[in-house]
Amino acid sequence: MIAFVSGPVAALAPTLAVIEVGGVGMAVHCTPTIIAGLRTGEQARLATSLVVREDSLTLYGFADDDERQVFELLQTASGVGPRLAQAMLGVHSPDALRLAVSTGDEKALMAVPGIGKKGAQKLLLELKDKLGAPLGASGLVGAQRAVATGPAPWTEQLAAALIGLGYASREADEAVSAVTPQAEAAIAAGGSAPVPQLLRAALQSLNRAR
């Protein structure tokens, strides 16, 4: 098992990062939240899970070991493969998923593209005794530790992340507009636009609009 990869970021796509490890480019599938914080040419360290199929070897990347563990636990539920498990982590942090499952929050799971009401109900039943209680950390802090922030336009990063999650360009633009005051407040306070937090807020605004 490849537990983690560490090295300079060679290339980025909406849901894929290529990390150079010992002269070899490792293609790592990541959530848009992770991608939004990576920068080409900068160092990154991602926890990873290798999914082996008869015709493929696919490496999935995460902010930390906790996120990877939740990714693997989610796949113990029937009908949940690595893509859906990663989509769930693209919308919710590990603790948010634990909270949703422990409180029976169907709507939280239905916010994930590809999960309907019946699917959410089934997942709540199957995962109830597997994820455990929230740990108290948001999981987002870990994501910020694992990836670097930089000066790239936050609006472009956020829109690309939302489109990578399956939202239409129009929806992405509306969500970016909805969280612009939050971003401007962070910048005015002397910081930079916190893209991972903004992505969470944008997803919440999209869920409310549905």
mmCIF file of C-alpha atoms in Angstrom:
data_model
loop_
_atom_site.group_PDB
_atom_site.id
_atom_site.type_symbol
_atom_site.label_atom_id
_atom_site.label_comp_id
_atom_site.label_asym_id
_atom_site.label_seq_id
_atom_site.Cartn_x
_atom_site.Cartn_y
_atom_site.Cartn_z
ATOM 1 C CA MET A 1 0.000 0.000 0.000
ATOM 2 C CA ILE A 2 1.180 3.517 -0.785
ATOM 3 C CA ALA A 3 0.458 5.395 2.455
ATOM 4 C CA PHE A 4 1.378 8.847 1.192
ATOM 5 C CA VAL A 5 3.138 10.734 -1.574
ATOM 6 C CA SER A 6 5.362 13.751 -1.085
ATOM 7 C CA GLY A 7 7.035 15.951 -3.648
ATOM 8 C CA PRO A 8 6.587 18.900 -5.984
ATOM 9 C CA VAL A 9 3.282 19.274 -7.819
ATOM 10 C CA ALA A 10 3.998 18.653 -11.509
ATOM 11 C CA ALA A 11 0.497 19.235 -12.906
ATOM 12 C CA LEU A 12 -3.071 19.895 -11.814
ATOM 13 C CA ALA A 13 -6.536 19.176 -13.206
ATOM 14 C CA PRO A 14 -9.964 19.711 -11.571
ATOM 15 C CA THR A 15 -9.818 16.349 -9.768
ATOM 16 C CA LEU A 16 -6.270 15.108 -10.427
ATOM 17 C CA ALA A 17 -2.827 16.081 -9.179
ATOM 18 C CA VAL A 18 0.463 14.767 -10.505
ATOM 19 C CA ILE A 19 3.068 14.615 -7.736
ATOM 20 C CA GLU A 20 6.693 14.003 -8.679
ATOM 21 C CA VAL A 21 8.128 11.292 -6.434
ATOM 22 C CA GLY A 22 11.704 10.245 -7.089
ATOM 23 C CA GLY A 23 11.522 11.335 -10.713
ATOM 24 C CA VAL A 24 8.198 9.560 -11.298
ATOM 25 C CA GLY A 25 4.921 11.416 -11.795
ATOM 26 C CA MET A 26 2.252 9.896 -9.536
ATOM 27 C CA ALA A 27 -1.304 10.633 -10.715
ATOM 28 C CA VAL A 28 -3.419 11.150 -7.599
ATOM 29 C CA HIS A 29 -7.195 11.610 -7.711
ATOM 30 C CA CYS A 30 -8.203 14.313 -5.217
ATOM 31 C CA THR A 31 -11.302 16.225 -4.198
ATOM 32 C CA PRO A 32 -11.629 19.755 -5.597
ATOM 33 C CA THR A 33 -11.071 21.010 -2.036
ATOM 34 C CA ILE A 34 -7.571 19.541 -2.053
ATOM 35 C CA ILE A 35 -6.845 20.619 -5.622
ATOM 36 C CA ALA A 36 -7.868 24.185 -4.794
ATOM 37 C CA GLY A 37 -5.001 24.461 -2.320
ATOM 38 C CA LEU A 38 -2.243 22.899 -4.406
ATOM 39 C CA ARG A 39 0.147 24.938 -6.563
ATOM 40 C CA THR A 40 2.185 23.687 -9.510
ATOM 41 C CA GLY A 41 5.860 23.610 -8.601
ATOM 42 C CA GLU A 42 5.277 23.710 -4.835
ATOM 43 C CA GLN A 43 5.741 20.855 -2.382
ATOM 44 C CA ALA A 44 2.749 18.806 -1.261
ATOM 45 C CA ARG A 45 2.210 15.785 0.944
ATOM 46 C CA LEU A 46 -0.970 13.757 0.551
ATOM 47 C CA ALA A 47 -2.160 10.679 2.390
ATOM 48 C CA THR A 48 -3.168 8.097 -0.214
ATOM 49 C CA SER A 49 -5.250 4.986 -0.737
ATOM 50 C CA LEU A 50 -4.537 2.609 -3.602
ATOM 51 C CA VAL A 51 -7.627 1.044 -5.180
ATOM 52 C CA VAL A 52 -6.795 -2.133 -7.086
ATOM 53 C CA ARG A 53 -9.041 -3.424 -9.866
ATOM 54 C CA GLU A 54 -8.475 -6.137 -12.445
ATOM 55 C CA ASP A 55 -7.765 -3.556 -15.121
ATOM 56 C CA SER A 56 -6.485 -0.584 -13.134
ATOM 57 C CA LEU A 57 -4.501 0.763 -10.192
ATOM 58 C CA THR A 58 -5.921 4.082 -9.001
ATOM 59 C CA LEU A 59 -4.366 6.286 -6.331
ATOM 60 C CA TYR A 60 -6.638 8.572 -4.310
ATOM 61 C CA GLY A 61 -5.210 11.460 -2.286
ATOM 62 C CA PHE A 62 -6.339 13.051 0.994
ATOM 63 C CA ALA A 63 -5.482 15.852 3.362
ATOM 64 C CA ASP A 64 -4.588 13.493 6.198
ATOM 65 C CA ASP A 65 -4.895 9.949 7.536
ATOM 66 C CA ASP A 66 -8.324 10.614 9.032
ATOM 67 C CA GLU A 67 -9.775 11.595 5.678
ATOM 68 C CA ARG A 68 -8.251 8.495 4.091
ATOM 69 C CA GLN A 69 -9.699 6.275 6.802
ATOM 70 C CA VAL A 70 -13.183 7.713 6.297
ATOM 71 C CA PHE A 71 -12.796 7.216 2.533
ATOM 72 C CA GLU A 72 -12.090 3.536 3.109
ATOM 73 C CA LEU A 73 -14.875 3.111 5.677
ATOM 74 C CA LEU A 74 -17.434 4.697 3.351
ATOM 75 C CA GLN A 75 -16.700 1.992 0.788
ATOM 76 C CA THR A 76 -17.801 -0.703 3.209
ATOM 77 C CA ALA A 77 -21.389 0.434 2.564
ATOM 78 C CA SER A 78 -23.096 -1.356 -0.305
ATOM 79 C CA GLY A 79 -23.152 0.613 -3.520
ATOM 80 C CA VAL A 80 -20.367 2.977 -2.464
ATOM 81 C CA GLY A 81 -17.271 2.812 -4.638
ATOM 82 C CA PRO A 82 -14.175 5.016 -4.499
ATOM 83 C CA ARG A 83 -15.644 7.715 -6.755
ATOM 84 C CA LEU A 84 -18.755 8.182 -4.632
ATOM 85 C CA ALA A 85 -16.742 7.999 -1.418
ATOM 86 C CA GLN A 86 -14.464 10.739 -2.696
ATOM 87 C CA ALA A 87 -17.460 12.803 -3.844
ATOM 88 C CA MET A 88 -18.812 12.600 -0.293
ATOM 89 C CA LEU A 89 -15.519 13.912 1.044
ATOM 90 C CA GLY A 90 -15.551 16.603 -1.615
ATOM 91 C CA VAL A 91 -18.763 17.983 -0.137
ATOM 92 C CA HIS A 92 -18.267 17.213 3.567
ATOM 93 C CA SER A 93 -15.289 17.002 5.912
ATOM 94 C CA PRO A 94 -14.821 13.708 7.791
ATOM 95 C CA ASP A 95 -16.359 15.176 10.942
ATOM 96 C CA ALA A 96 -19.293 16.613 8.983
ATOM 97 C CA LEU A 97 -19.976 13.120 7.637
ATOM 98 C CA ARG A 98 -19.717 11.631 11.122
ATOM 99 C CA LEU A 99 -22.156 14.244 12.393
ATOM 100 C CA ALA A 100 -24.570 13.652 9.514
ATOM 101 C CA VAL A 101 -24.566 9.902 10.096
ATOM 102 C CA SER A 102 -24.809 10.132 13.881
ATOM 103 C CA THR A 103 -27.764 12.550 13.686
ATOM 104 C CA GLY A 104 -29.516 10.868 10.747
ATOM 105 C CA ASP A 105 -29.200 13.952 8.541
ATOM 106 C CA GLU A 106 -30.512 12.793 5.165
ATOM 107 C CA LYS A 107 -30.251 16.225 3.571
ATOM 108 C CA ALA A 108 -26.534 16.416 4.266
ATOM 109 C CA LEU A 109 -25.919 13.181 2.369
ATOM 110 C CA MET A 110 -28.317 14.198 -0.416
ATOM 111 C CA ALA A 111 -26.117 17.254 -0.980
ATOM 112 C CA VAL A 112 -23.600 14.879 -2.543
ATOM 113 C CA PRO A 113 -24.089 14.508 -6.317
ATOM 114 C CA GLY A 114 -25.376 10.991 -7.029
ATOM 115 C CA ILE A 115 -27.087 10.383 -3.677
ATOM 116 C CA GLY A 116 -30.879 10.539 -3.575
ATOM 117 C CA LYS A 117 -33.284 10.229 -0.662
ATOM 118 C CA LYS A 118 -33.412 6.417 -0.663
ATOM 119 C CA GLY A 119 -29.672 6.181 -1.064
ATOM 120 C CA ALA A 120 -29.139 8.572 1.837
ATOM 121 C CA GLN A 121 -31.465 6.559 4.071
ATOM 122 C CA LYS A 122 -29.634 3.356 3.201
ATOM 123 C CA LEU A 123 -26.236 4.914 3.877
ATOM 124 C CA LEU A 124 -27.367 6.226 7.247
ATOM 125 C CA LEU A 125 -28.339 2.718 8.286
ATOM 126 C CA GLU A 126 -25.185 1.038 7.012
ATOM 127 C CA LEU A 127 -22.703 3.621 8.275
ATOM 128 C CA LYS A 128 -24.256 4.305 11.670
ATOM 129 C CA ASP A 129 -21.891 2.061 13.611
ATOM 130 C CA LYS A 130 -18.849 2.489 11.370
ATOM 131 C CA LEU A 131 -17.821 6.154 11.234
ATOM 132 C CA GLY A 132 -18.076 6.852 14.946
ATOM 133 C CA ALA A 133 -18.670 10.199 16.647
ATOM 134 C CA PRO A 134 -17.197 13.510 15.423
ATOM 135 C CA LEU A 135 -13.635 13.990 16.590
ATOM 136 C CA GLY A 136 -14.030 17.701 17.223
ATOM 137 C CA ALA A 137 -11.688 18.813 14.426
ATOM 138 C CA SER A 138 -13.194 20.133 11.237
ATOM 139 C CA GLY A 139 -10.919 18.139 8.963
ATOM 140 C CA LEU A 140 -10.567 21.328 6.956
ATOM 141 C CA VAL A 141 -7.660 22.393 9.135
ATOM 142 C CA GLY A 142 -5.868 19.234 8.099
ATOM 143 C CA ALA A 143 -6.537 20.043 4.465
ATOM 144 C CA GLN A 144 -4.975 23.447 4.918
ATOM 145 C CA ARG A 145 -1.891 21.894 6.531
ATOM 146 C CA ALA A 146 -1.480 19.394 3.722
ATOM 147 C CA VAL A 147 -1.604 21.896 0.892
ATOM 148 C CA ALA A 148 -0.171 25.316 0.351
ATOM 149 C CA THR A 149 -2.084 28.502 -0.275
ATOM 150 C CA GLY A 150 -0.992 30.944 -2.931
ATOM 151 C CA PRO A 151 -1.827 34.066 -4.877
ATOM 152 C CA ALA A 152 -3.829 32.466 -7.708
ATOM 153 C CA PRO A 153 -7.261 34.109 -8.188
ATOM 154 C CA TRP A 154 -9.571 32.526 -5.648
ATOM 155 C CA THR A 155 -12.619 32.989 -7.847
ATOM 156 C CA GLU A 156 -11.116 30.808 -10.585
ATOM 157 C CA GLN A 157 -10.028 28.152 -8.085
ATOM 158 C CA LEU A 158 -13.458 28.023 -6.491
ATOM 159 C CA ALA A 159 -15.357 27.918 -9.780
ATOM 160 C CA ALA A 160 -13.096 25.139 -11.089
ATOM 161 C CA ALA A 161 -13.604 23.147 -7.881
ATOM 162 C CA LEU A 162 -17.409 23.433 -8.129
ATOM 163 C CA ILE A 163 -17.439 22.462 -11.796
ATOM 164 C CA GLY A 164 -15.205 19.510 -10.880
ATOM 165 C CA LEU A 165 -17.922 18.405 -8.447
ATOM 166 C CA GLY A 166 -20.468 18.369 -11.274
ATOM 167 C CA TYR A 167 -22.141 21.765 -10.948
ATOM 168 C CA ALA A 168 -22.940 23.827 -14.047
ATOM 169 C CA SER A 169 -20.917 26.954 -14.807
ATOM 170 C CA ARG A 170 -23.919 29.141 -14.019
ATOM 171 C CA GLU A 171 -24.372 27.486 -10.610
ATOM 172 C CA ALA A 172 -20.652 27.834 -9.910
ATOM 173 C CA ASP A 173 -20.721 31.545 -10.752
ATOM 174 C CA GLU A 174 -23.733 32.111 -8.493
ATOM 175 C CA ALA A 175 -22.054 30.282 -5.632
ATOM 176 C CA VAL A 176 -18.862 32.317 -6.084
ATOM 177 C CA SER A 177 -20.926 35.501 -5.882
ATOM 178 C CA ALA A 178 -22.633 34.247 -2.727
ATOM 179 C CA VAL A 179 -19.352 33.792 -0.849
ATOM 180 C CA THR A 180 -17.571 36.875 -2.228
ATOM 181 C CA PRO A 181 -18.340 38.969 0.898
ATOM 182 C CA GLN A 182 -16.738 36.274 3.061
ATOM 183 C CA ALA A 183 -13.639 36.249 0.863
ATOM 184 C CA GLU A 184 -13.382 40.031 0.784
ATOM 185 C CA ALA A 185 -13.649 40.171 4.566
ATOM 186 C CA ALA A 186 -10.753 37.725 4.919
ATOM 187 C CA ILE A 187 -8.634 39.734 2.481
ATOM 188 C CA ALA A 188 -9.500 43.016 4.191
ATOM 189 C CA ALA A 189 -8.338 41.527 7.492
ATOM 190 C CA GLY A 190 -4.892 41.120 5.990
ATOM 191 C CA GLY A 191 -5.127 37.485 4.961
ATOM 192 C CA SER A 192 -5.877 35.644 1.749
ATOM 193 C CA ALA A 193 -9.110 34.156 0.494
ATOM 194 C CA PRO A 194 -9.413 30.747 2.278
ATOM 195 C CA VAL A 195 -10.491 28.631 -0.694
ATOM 196 C CA PRO A 196 -11.280 25.398 1.224
ATOM 197 C CA GLN A 197 -13.626 27.230 3.630
ATOM 198 C CA LEU A 198 -15.142 29.175 0.755
ATOM 199 C CA LEU A 199 -15.814 25.920 -1.084
ATOM 200 C CA ARG A 200 -17.719 24.567 1.908
ATOM 201 C CA ALA A 201 -19.739 27.779 2.136
ATOM 202 C CA ALA A 202 -20.424 27.752 -1.614
ATOM 203 C CA LEU A 203 -21.705 24.183 -1.423
ATOM 204 C CA GLN A 204 -24.016 25.152 1.423
ATOM 205 C CA SER A 205 -25.438 28.038 -0.624
ATOM 206 C CA LEU A 206 -26.036 25.703 -3.565
ATOM 207 C CA ASN A 207 -27.811 23.205 -1.320
ATOM 208 C CA ARG A 208 -30.101 25.919 0.044
ATOM 209 C CA ALA A 209 -30.939 27.063 -3.488
ATOM 210 C CA ARG A 210 -32.145 23.610 -4.518
#
